[in-house]
Short mmCIF file of C-alpha atoms in Angstrom, two decimals:
data_model
loop_
_atom_site.label_atom_id
_atom_site.label_comp_id
_atom_site.label_asym_id
_atom_site.label_seq_id
_atom_site.Cartn_x
_atom_site.Cartn_y
_atom_site.Cartn_z
CA UNK A 1 -0.12 0.07 0.10
CA UNK A 2 2.66 2.52 1.40
CA UNK A 3 4.78 1.44 -2.28
CA UNK A 4 1.13 2.56 -4.91
CA UNK A 5 1.01 6.06 -2.86
CA UNK A 6 4.67 6.46 -3.43
CA UNK A 7 3.62 5.46 -7.52
CA UNK A 8 0.74 7.82 -7.28
CA UNK A 9 2.96 10.69 -5.30
CA UNK A 10 5.64 10.50 -8.25
CA UNK A 11 2.90 10.27 -10.60
CA UNK A 12 1.55 13.47 -9.93
CA UNK A 13 4.91 15.19 -9.53
CA UNK A 14 6.06 14.00 -12.69
CA UNK A 15 2.77 15.62 -14.84
CA UNK A 16 3.35 18.43 -16.83
CA UNK A 17 2.88 21.98 -14.73
CA UNK A 18 -0.23 22.07 -17.97
CA UNK A 19 -1.90 19.49 -16.52
CA UNK A 20 -1.69 19.57 -12.91
CA UNK A 21 -4.71 19.96 -10.39
CA UNK A 22 -4.00 22.95 -8.70
CA UNK A 23 -6.74 25.48 -7.89
CA UNK A 24 -6.18 28.79 -10.42
CA UNK A 25 -5.50 32.15 -8.52
CA UNK A 26 -7.66 34.47 -7.76
CA UNK A 27 -8.92 37.17 -10.41
CA UNK A 28 -7.93 34.18 -13.13
CA UNK A 29 -10.10 33.75 -16.30
CA UNK A 30 -11.19 30.23 -17.62
CA UNK A 31 -11.36 30.06 -21.41
CA UNK A 32 -13.19 26.33 -22.02
CA UNK A 33 -15.22 24.34 -24.68
CA UNK A 34 -12.49 25.48 -27.71
CA UNK A 35 -10.06 23.45 -29.87
CA UNK A 36 -6.88 24.18 -28.10
CA UNK A 37 -3.79 24.48 -31.39
CA UNK A 38 -0.89 24.34 -28.38
CA UNK A 39 1.74 24.24 -31.39
CA UNK A 40 2.57 22.89 -35.03
CA UNK A 41 3.61 19.65 -33.39
CA UNK A 42 1.45 18.68 -31.38
CA UNK A 43 -2.63 16.77 -31.76
CA UNK A 44 -5.43 19.63 -30.91
CA UNK A 45 -6.61 19.25 -27.44
CA UNK A 46 -10.36 18.82 -27.28
CA UNK A 47 -12.80 20.89 -25.55
CA UNK A 48 -9.86 22.80 -24.37
CA UNK A 49 -9.46 23.88 -21.19
CA UNK A 50 -7.22 27.50 -20.49
CA UNK A 51 -7.38 29.54 -16.94
CA UNK A 52 -5.20 32.97 -17.95
CA UNK A 53 -4.56 34.51 -14.61
CA UNK A 54 -2.04 37.98 -14.76
CA UNK A 55 -0.68 37.58 -18.54
CA UNK A 56 0.29 34.34 -18.23
CA UNK A 57 -1.71 31.01 -19.04
CA UNK A 58 -1.26 29.18 -15.50
CA UNK A 59 -3.24 25.96 -17.07
CA UNK A 60 -4.35 24.26 -19.72
CA UNK A 61 -5.33 20.72 -20.23
CA UNK A 62 -8.14 18.45 -22.37
CA UNK A 63 -11.73 18.93 -20.58
CA UNK A 64 -10.29 16.74 -17.23
CA UNK A 65 -8.20 19.24 -16.34
CA UNK A 66 -7.55 22.52 -14.91
CA UNK A 67 -10.37 22.51 -11.88
CA UNK A 68 -11.51 26.21 -11.90
CA UNK A 69 -14.04 27.62 -9.17
CA UNK A 70 -13.72 31.25 -10.63
CA UNK A 71 -16.79 33.30 -11.78
CA UNK A 72 -15.00 34.18 -15.14
CA UNK A 73 -16.03 31.77 -17.46
CA UNK A 74 -15.84 32.32 -21.36
CA UNK A 75 -17.62 29.44 -23.37
CA UNK A 76 -16.14 28.92 -26.70
CA UNK A 77 -17.60 25.71 -27.91
CA UNK A 78 -17.24 24.86 -31.42
CA UNK A 79 -14.53 27.64 -31.36
CA UNK A 80 -10.43 26.84 -31.78
CA UNK A 81 -7.90 28.45 -29.64
CA UNK A 82 -4.24 29.41 -31.14
CA UNK A 83 -1.08 31.24 -30.72
CA UNK A 84 -1.35 34.38 -31.97
CA UNK A 85 0.77 35.53 -35.29
CA UNK A 86 3.46 37.57 -35.29
CA UNK A 87 5.34 39.24 -37.73
CA UNK A 88 9.25 38.98 -37.72
CA UNK A 89 9.38 42.30 -40.62
CA UNK A 90 7.83 45.04 -40.93
CA UNK A 91 8.24 48.35 -40.43
CA UNK A 92 5.76 51.10 -38.71
CA UNK A 93 6.83 54.20 -39.40
CA UNK A 94 6.18 56.09 -36.37
CA UNK A 95 8.21 60.02 -37.41
CA UNK A 96 6.80 60.01 -41.54
CA UNK A 97 3.05 59.17 -40.64
CA UNK A 98 2.27 58.50 -37.48
CA UNK A 99 -1.14 58.10 -37.21
CA UNK A 100 -1.71 55.91 -39.91
CA UNK A 101 1.18 53.79 -38.90
CA UNK A 102 -0.79 53.06 -35.63
CA UNK A 103 -3.99 52.65 -37.57
CA UNK A 104 -1.79 49.22 -38.87
CA UNK A 105 -0.81 48.49 -35.64
CA UNK A 106 -4.79 47.84 -35.18
CA UNK A 107 -5.14 46.32 -37.84
CA UNK A 108 -2.51 43.75 -37.77
CA UNK A 109 -4.24 43.56 -34.28
CA UNK A 110 -7.44 42.80 -35.74
CA UNK A 111 -6.75 40.21 -38.08
CA UNK A 112 -4.56 37.96 -35.18
CA UNK A 113 -1.49 39.49 -35.23
CA UNK A 114 -0.49 39.90 -31.35
CA UNK A 115 3.77 41.07 -31.89
CA UNK A 116 5.59 42.18 -34.40
CA UNK A 117 8.85 43.15 -34.77
CA UNK A 118 9.82 46.80 -36.50
CA UNK A 119 13.03 45.61 -38.49
CA UNK A 120 15.43 48.92 -37.86
CA UNK A 121 13.70 51.91 -39.24
CA UNK A 122 14.90 55.04 -37.94
CA UNK A 123 12.55 56.51 -35.86
CA UNK A 124 14.55 54.83 -32.74
CA UNK A 125 12.98 56.80 -29.67
CA UNK A 126 9.50 56.54 -31.39
CA UNK A 127 10.15 52.94 -31.69
CA UNK A 128 11.15 52.34 -28.29
CA UNK A 129 7.75 53.94 -26.31
CA UNK A 130 5.69 52.17 -28.30
CA UNK A 131 7.13 49.21 -27.35
CA UNK A 132 6.82 50.25 -23.39
CA UNK A 133 2.49 51.86 -24.43
CA UNK A 134 1.81 48.32 -26.78
CA UNK A 135 2.71 45.72 -23.93
CA UNK A 136 -0.55 47.42 -22.06
CA UNK A 137 -3.07 44.34 -22.43
CA UNK A 138 -5.89 46.52 -22.84
CA UNK A 139 -4.59 48.33 -25.49
CA UNK A 140 -5.63 46.83 -29.25
CA UNK A 141 -2.86 47.10 -30.71
CA UNK A 142 0.23 43.90 -31.24
CA UNK A 143 3.24 43.67 -28.66
CA UNK A 144 6.06 45.51 -30.44
CA UNK A 145 10.12 44.13 -30.36
CA UNK A 146 12.51 46.72 -31.78
CA UNK A 147 15.60 46.33 -34.32
CA UNK A 148 17.98 48.84 -34.65
CA UNK A 149 20.71 49.11 -36.98
CA UNK A 150 24.21 50.48 -36.43
CA UNK A 151 25.71 53.35 -38.13
CA UNK A 152 27.91 52.80 -41.36
CA UNK A 153 30.81 54.95 -38.39
CA UNK A 154 29.60 53.35 -35.37
CA UNK A 155 32.15 51.12 -33.42
CA UNK A 156 29.68 48.09 -33.02
CA UNK A 157 31.45 47.67 -29.62
CA UNK A 158 30.13 50.71 -28.27
CA UNK A 159 26.93 50.83 -30.37
CA UNK A 160 25.29 47.55 -29.25
CA UNK A 161 25.89 47.56 -25.52
CA UNK A 162 24.14 51.14 -25.80
CA UNK A 163 21.28 50.35 -27.84
CA UNK A 164 20.67 46.65 -25.42
CA UNK A 165 20.59 49.03 -22.56
CA UNK A 166 17.99 51.85 -23.66
CA UNK A 167 15.19 48.17 -24.75
CA UNK A 168 16.39 47.17 -28.08
CA UNK A 169 15.02 43.78 -28.98
CA UNK A 170 17.58 43.15 -31.63
CA UNK A 171 21.01 43.97 -33.76
CA UNK A 172 19.45 44.48 -37.47
CA UNK A 173 21.73 44.48 -40.16
CA UNK A 174 22.27 46.31 -43.36
CA UNK A 175 24.29 46.48 -46.13
CA UNK A 176 27.77 45.45 -44.24
CA UNK A 177 30.10 47.50 -46.11
CA UNK A 178 33.02 44.81 -45.99
CA UNK A 179 33.36 40.75 -44.05
CA UNK A 180 35.35 42.38 -41.27
CA UNK A 181 32.52 45.28 -40.03
CA UNK A 182 30.14 42.14 -40.79
CA UNK A 183 31.89 40.24 -38.43
CA UNK A 184 32.56 42.85 -35.65
CA UNK A 185 28.35 43.67 -35.43
CA UNK A 186 28.06 40.24 -35.28
CA UNK A 187 30.44 39.23 -32.41
CA UNK A 188 29.60 42.36 -30.39
CA UNK A 189 26.10 41.52 -30.09
CA UNK A 190 26.30 37.82 -29.52
CA UNK A 191 29.02 39.43 -26.72
CA UNK A 192 25.51 41.77 -25.29
CA UNK A 193 23.80 38.58 -25.66
CA UNK A 194 21.19 40.10 -28.40
CA UNK A 195 19.79 38.66 -31.39
CA UNK A 196 21.34 40.07 -35.23
CA UNK A 197 19.77 39.19 -38.24
CA UNK A 198 19.89 40.85 -41.34
CA UNK A 199 21.43 41.56 -45.20
CA UNK A 200 24.14 39.57 -45.86
CA UNK A 201 25.18 41.37 -49.07
CA UNK A 202 25.79 44.52 -50.39
CA UNK A 203 26.17 45.94 -54.34
CA UNK A 204 27.11 47.37 -56.54
CA UNK A 205 27.72 44.81 -58.01
CA UNK A 206 26.15 42.68 -55.16
CA UNK A 207 28.76 41.05 -53.38
CA UNK A 208 26.95 38.86 -50.44
CA UNK A 209 28.65 38.23 -47.60
CA UNK A 210 25.93 35.32 -45.78
CA UNK A 211 28.96 32.18 -45.66
CA UNK A 212 30.96 35.53 -43.48
CA UNK A 213 27.86 35.90 -41.86
CA UNK A 214 27.10 32.17 -40.93
CA UNK A 215 30.36 31.13 -39.77
CA UNK A 216 30.48 34.85 -37.96
CA UNK A 217 27.27 33.07 -35.49
CA UNK A 218 24.24 35.51 -37.14
CA UNK A 219 20.93 33.89 -35.58
CA UNK A 220 18.77 34.97 -39.14
CA UNK A 221 19.21 35.45 -43.07
CA UNK A 222 17.01 38.41 -43.57
CA UNK A 223 15.57 38.39 -48.04
CA UNK A 224 16.88 36.01 -50.83
CA UNK A 225 19.01 38.86 -52.91
CA UNK A 226 22.73 37.44 -50.98
CA UNK A 227 22.03 34.20 -52.19
CA UNK A 228 22.34 34.37 -56.32
CA UNK A 229 25.49 36.02 -56.28
CA UNK A 230 26.56 33.06 -55.15
CA UNK A 231 25.27 30.58 -57.09
CA UNK A 232 25.81 32.07 -60.37
CA UNK A 233 29.23 32.85 -63.05
CA UNK A 234 31.37 35.68 -61.43
CA UNK A 235 31.10 37.40 -64.98
CA UNK A 236 27.20 38.06 -64.37
CA UNK A 237 28.25 40.27 -61.31
CA UNK A 238 30.15 42.72 -63.66
CA UNK A 239 27.46 43.32 -66.13
CA UNK A 240 25.40 45.60 -63.90
CA UNK A 241 23.47 48.30 -64.95
CA UNK A 242 24.07 52.09 -61.93
CA UNK A 243 22.07 51.11 -59.40
CA UNK A 244 21.19 54.74 -58.99
CA UNK A 245 19.54 54.50 -62.38
CA UNK A 246 15.50 55.81 -61.03
CA UNK A 247 13.13 53.24 -63.88
CA UNK A 248 14.63 50.15 -61.80
CA UNK A 249 17.11 48.20 -64.30
CA UNK A 250 19.26 47.80 -61.04
CA UNK A 251 16.59 45.63 -58.65
CA UNK A 252 14.78 44.54 -62.65
CA UNK A 253 18.77 42.94 -63.16
CA UNK A 254 19.50 42.16 -59.19
CA UNK A 255 16.19 39.73 -59.51
CA UNK A 256 16.59 38.67 -62.79
CA UNK A 257 20.18 36.74 -61.92
CA UNK A 258 17.78 34.69 -59.79
CA UNK A 259 16.60 32.82 -62.92
CA UNK A 260 20.01 31.54 -64.08
CA UNK A 261 21.34 30.66 -60.58
CA UNK A 262 22.57 26.81 -59.66
CA UNK A 263 20.53 26.11 -56.79
CA UNK A 264 22.99 22.68 -56.27
CA UNK A 265 26.05 25.51 -55.71
CA UNK A 266 23.73 26.98 -52.34
CA UNK A 267 23.02 23.22 -51.29
CA UNK A 268 26.24 23.38 -49.29
CA UNK A 269 25.68 27.23 -47.87
CA UNK A 270 22.21 25.62 -47.12
CA UNK A 271 23.06 22.85 -44.59
CA UNK A 272 25.65 25.25 -42.84
CA UNK A 273 22.94 26.68 -42.10
CA UNK A 274 20.88 24.38 -40.63
CA UNK A 275 23.55 22.67 -38.70
CA UNK A 276 24.52 26.36 -36.75
CA UNK A 277 20.99 26.79 -36.52
CA UNK A 278 21.15 29.92 -38.65
CA UNK A 279 16.76 30.30 -39.50
CA UNK A 280 15.98 32.22 -42.68
CA UNK A 281 13.29 34.83 -43.62
CA UNK A 282 12.95 34.83 -47.52
CA UNK A 283 9.80 37.35 -47.30
CA UNK A 284 8.12 35.48 -50.35
CA UNK A 285 5.23 38.46 -50.35
CA UNK A 286 7.51 41.10 -51.06
CA UNK A 287 9.13 39.00 -53.80
CA UNK A 288 6.17 38.48 -55.53
CA UNK A 289 4.66 41.67 -55.74
CA UNK A 290 8.03 43.77 -55.93
CA UNK A 291 6.93 47.60 -56.95
CA UNK A 292 2.85 46.39 -56.82
CA UNK A 293 0.21 46.10 -54.43
CA UNK A 294 -0.69 42.77 -53.16
CA UNK A 295 -3.83 41.80 -54.69
CA UNK A 296 -6.71 41.17 -51.75
CA UNK A 297 -10.52 39.93 -51.93
CA UNK A 298 -13.25 42.41 -52.34
CA UNK A 299 -14.33 41.83 -48.99
CA UNK A 300 -10.95 42.45 -47.72
CA UNK A 301 -10.82 45.89 -49.61
CA UNK A 302 -11.46 48.46 -46.98
CA UNK A 303 -8.05 46.83 -45.88
CA UNK A 304 -5.74 47.26 -48.36
CA UNK A 305 -5.93 50.66 -48.60
CA UNK A 306 -7.69 53.99 -50.35
CA UNK A 307 -10.72 53.73 -52.31
CA UNK A 308 -10.23 53.60 -56.37
CA UNK A 309 -8.71 56.43 -57.89
CA UNK A 310 -7.82 56.98 -61.31
CA UNK A 311 -3.88 57.99 -60.88
CA UNK A 312 -3.94 54.60 -59.26
CA UNK A 313 -5.81 52.49 -61.72
CA UNK A 314 -3.27 53.67 -64.11
CA UNK A 315 -0.07 52.81 -62.44
CA UNK A 316 -1.96 49.69 -62.05
CA UNK A 317 -1.69 48.78 -65.18
CA UNK A 318 1.24 48.00 -65.97
CA UNK A 319 1.82 45.43 -63.15
CA UNK A 320 -1.67 43.96 -63.72
CA UNK A 321 -2.47 39.79 -63.76
CA UNK A 322 -2.48 37.21 -61.28
CA UNK A 323 1.62 35.49 -60.41
CA UNK A 324 4.87 37.18 -59.59
CA UNK A 325 6.65 39.97 -60.53
CA UNK A 326 9.43 38.23 -62.36
CA UNK A 327 7.74 34.08 -62.59
CA UNK A 328 10.96 32.28 -63.53
CA UNK A 329 13.47 33.85 -60.92
CA UNK A 330 10.06 33.53 -58.52
CA UNK A 331 10.08 29.47 -59.37
CA UNK A 332 13.79 29.51 -58.34
CA UNK A 333 13.04 31.59 -54.37
CA UNK A 334 10.39 28.75 -54.17
CA UNK A 335 12.22 26.19 -54.64
CA UNK A 336 15.55 27.55 -52.67
CA UNK A 337 12.75 28.24 -49.81
CA UNK A 338 11.75 24.61 -50.33
CA UNK A 339 15.26 22.74 -50.57
CA UNK A 340 15.84 24.84 -47.31
CA UNK A 341 13.29 23.58 -45.52
CA UNK A 342 13.57 19.93 -46.59
CA UNK A 343 16.97 20.18 -45.14
CA UNK A 344 15.96 20.51 -41.46
CA UNK A 345 15.98 24.58 -41.56
CA UNK A 346 13.95 26.78 -40.11
CA UNK A 347 11.70 28.93 -42.14
CA UNK A 348 10.38 32.59 -40.47
CA UNK A 349 7.55 34.97 -41.78
CA UNK A 350 8.25 38.24 -42.17
CA UNK A 351 6.66 40.22 -44.54
CA UNK A 352 8.02 43.41 -44.91
CA UNK A 353 5.39 46.09 -44.96
CA UNK A 354 3.40 44.91 -48.03
CA UNK A 355 0.07 45.65 -47.03
CA UNK A 356 -0.18 45.76 -43.17
CA UNK A 357 -1.89 42.41 -41.43
CA UNK A 358 -2.64 41.49 -45.11
CA UNK A 359 0.75 40.82 -46.15
CA UNK A 360 1.95 38.43 -43.29
CA UNK A 361 -1.66 36.06 -44.74
CA UNK A 362 0.15 36.07 -48.63
CA UNK A 363 2.79 35.87 -46.32
CA UNK A 364 2.14 31.85 -45.18
CA UNK A 365 0.01 31.61 -48.09
CA UNK A 366 3.00 32.42 -50.27
CA UNK A 367 5.17 29.74 -47.98
CA UNK A 368 2.57 27.42 -48.05
CA UNK A 369 2.04 27.05 -51.48
CA UNK A 370 6.13 26.25 -52.38
CA UNK A 371 5.90 23.50 -50.90
CA UNK A 372 5.88 23.20 -46.94
CA UNK A 373 2.11 22.56 -46.50
CA UNK A 374 -0.13 24.62 -44.67
CA UNK A 375 0.44 23.41 -40.82
CA UNK A 376 4.19 24.22 -41.78
CA UNK A 377 3.66 27.79 -43.63
CA UNK A 378 1.22 28.22 -40.01
CA UNK A 379 4.02 27.38 -38.13
CA UNK A 380 6.62 30.38 -39.53
CA UNK A 381 4.33 32.97 -38.07
CA UNK A 382 4.24 31.46 -34.71
CA UNK A 383 6.40 29.40 -33.18
CA UNK A 384 9.64 29.74 -35.45
CA UNK A 385 8.91 33.71 -35.81
CA UNK A 386 8.78 34.01 -31.41
CA UNK A 387 12.28 32.06 -31.63
CA UNK A 388 13.71 34.30 -34.41
CA UNK A 389 12.43 37.53 -32.39
CA UNK A 390 13.63 35.77 -29.50
CA UNK A 391 9.89 36.30 -27.15
CA UNK A 392 10.23 32.25 -25.44
CA UNK A 393 7.37 32.60 -24.24
CA UNK A 394 5.40 33.54 -27.15
CA UNK A 395 4.47 31.36 -30.48
CA UNK A 396 3.31 28.32 -28.27
CA UNK A 397 0.51 27.83 -25.70
CA UNK A 398 1.06 25.92 -22.46
CA UNK A 399 1.30 26.84 -18.67
CA UNK A 400 3.79 29.69 -17.68
CA UNK A 401 3.59 31.23 -21.25
CA UNK A 402 2.37 34.84 -21.77
CA UNK A 403 -1.91 34.81 -22.58
CA UNK A 404 -1.99 35.75 -26.50
CA UNK A 405 -3.79 33.88 -28.61
CA UNK A 406 -6.87 33.99 -31.26
CA UNK A 407 -10.20 32.73 -31.19
CA UNK A 408 -10.61 31.60 -34.40
CA UNK A 409 -13.86 30.13 -36.10
CA UNK A 410 -12.28 27.47 -37.91
CA UNK A 411 -8.85 25.84 -37.69
CA UNK A 412 -6.65 28.55 -38.61
CA UNK A 413 -3.74 25.60 -39.44
CA UNK A 414 -5.23 24.36 -42.72
CA UNK A 415 -6.20 27.84 -45.08
CA UNK A 416 -6.49 31.20 -45.01
CA UNK A 417 -9.75 31.25 -44.52
CA UNK A 418 -8.87 30.20 -41.59
CA UNK A 419 -7.14 32.64 -40.58
CA UNK A 420 -8.99 35.17 -41.99
CA UNK A 421 -12.19 33.86 -39.19
CA UNK A 422 -10.76 35.19 -36.26
CA UNK A 423 -13.48 35.91 -33.78
CA UNK A 424 -11.39 37.67 -30.53
CA UNK A 425 -8.23 38.12 -29.72
CA UNK A 426 -6.67 37.71 -26.59
CA UNK A 427 -3.29 39.77 -25.22
CA UNK A 428 -1.38 39.20 -21.58
CA UNK A 429 -5.20 37.30 -20.96
CA UNK A 430 -7.77 40.72 -22.01
CA UNK A 431 -10.20 39.96 -24.74
CA UNK A 432 -10.23 41.87 -27.43
CA UNK A 433 -13.20 42.02 -30.11
CA UNK A 434 -12.04 43.38 -33.70
CA UNK A 435 -15.67 43.76 -35.02
CA UNK A 436 -15.86 47.41 -34.27
CA UNK A 437 -12.86 48.51 -34.98
CA UNK A 438 -13.39 46.40 -38.54
CA UNK A 439 -16.77 47.77 -39.00
CA UNK A 440 -15.54 51.21 -38.59
CA UNK A 441 -12.24 50.25 -41.14
CA UNK A 442 -14.99 50.00 -43.44
CA UNK A 443 -17.54 52.44 -42.89
CA UNK A 444 -14.85 55.20 -42.82
CA UNK A 445 -13.79 53.95 -46.03
CA UNK A 446 -16.82 53.04 -47.84
CA UNK A 447 -17.15 57.32 -47.03
CA UNK A 448 -14.06 57.94 -48.19
CA UNK A 449 -15.29 56.13 -51.45
CA UNK A 450 -18.37 56.92 -51.43
CA UNK A 451 -17.10 61.28 -51.27
CA UNK A 452 -14.56 60.50 -54.04
CA UNK A 453 -17.26 59.93 -56.52
CA UNK A 454 -19.66 62.53 -55.03
CA UNK A 455 -16.50 65.03 -56.72
CA UNK A 456 -16.15 62.51 -59.71
CA UNK A 457 -19.68 63.29 -60.17
CA UNK A 458 -20.07 67.31 -59.57
CA UNK A 459 -16.94 67.68 -61.45
CA UNK A 460 -17.81 64.97 -64.69
CA UNK A 461 -21.27 67.76 -64.70
CA UNK A 462 -19.09 70.42 -64.42
CA UNK A 463 -17.09 69.46 -67.94
CA UNK A 464 -20.46 68.72 -69.25
CA UNK A 465 -22.23 71.78 -68.04
CA UNK A 466 -18.99 73.76 -69.95
CA UNK A 467 -19.17 71.36 -73.03
CA UNK A 468 -22.90 72.24 -73.27
CA UNK A 469 -22.11 75.85 -72.76
CA UNK A 470 -19.01 75.89 -75.30
CA UNK A 471 -21.53 74.40 -78.32
CA UNK A 472 -24.15 76.74 -77.41
CA UNK A 473 -22.37 80.29 -77.50
CA UNK A 474 -20.85 78.57 -81.15
CA UNK A 475 -24.33 77.81 -82.27
CA UNK A 476 -25.37 80.77 -81.10
CA UNK A 477 -22.82 82.92 -83.35
CA UNK A 478 -22.74 80.50 -86.24
CA UNK A 479 -26.54 81.72 -86.19
CA UNK A 480 -25.59 85.82 -86.25
CA UNK A 481 -23.07 85.13 -88.56
#
């Protein structure tokens, strides 16, 4: 009997924290009845129970666990709970257009994005202030993480500790001048205990420092521009146009390199990235659209920017049509991403601010279409993105994790429709309903659209009246003559 009691005690001690039968703290909230997706690898919990207190998940289990005797309960039967999405690469322009930037943050939050990392925008003071404000669970905006760039003349060993002391969450590599400075920056960031990732190329012509960055200990590589220079004949890099051409000839040439890239030559580098645990953020939505707005469905047009304008329509004509801007190059990019994934590499979803909110959803779609599949693509914007931004408490659901999650009407891992079926967004345990914001945004868009059309009809009417008066005057003159 004594042995049996000892075994039961041992078994209870060995249970995971999320399943222990402990009374919840006072003021806790129970979310019950939903199908709970904890992470990409684990089967969802049916009729799950999630107890939240003090912005943390204190218990998570199926219907048999997490006893609760409190009063605040939320019945979510028929719904889904999943970790909030994380955009690992955005640009929150709080200095150039603060009102628009904050509205874009609200738009992201309404679409289930609970954390955003600014990838080195030139507004560090404003971004760090917003980071503190956005940490408030009551605020209808995602959490903000901030990376900072090093100025070309700064000493990394002096600048990095100073930036970390100010509260930045990482260092952004931006077009390193040479391999020596890149290595010095990586070493300084590592010594300061902060993340460092970003561009590993510079031009003209494009020079790739990816090999040096990986071997120096960089945490992640952002964008794909640094790879084709390693996979094309050197003679191709000598025939480049003037990079200052406003017509974009240099950018088009750089994209065209992908069409000639021999991907087998990149295989050793990809394997080394996997071995050294260096993640890759391909920014496929940026590469897919490149210079044009993402196409969105009619029902979401009010989230895609201003209403129809003749000028905008005329400017969009050259880029009209479905499909990537550079089809052959984009196909090579997809193949590269799939190869990296097949080798066991970590892919991270970042939008690069193509179209706030909708761009991250497009990134997940494009990663899935590249061959990852829906679940792995969703993981790139949850678990993998949490790792890339240095927030291990986000991206998955478990006891002890920050209580940032999204309540969906459908499975968010299975399709774009599922990811768009946001019912409520939970930030630090506080439940936010995005519908009032979305309804107000749509109404404001419709009002602006109606006003624009009213002005167009007014101008058209005045033009018609002027033409009519001109014709009448001409007719009168002829009669008199």
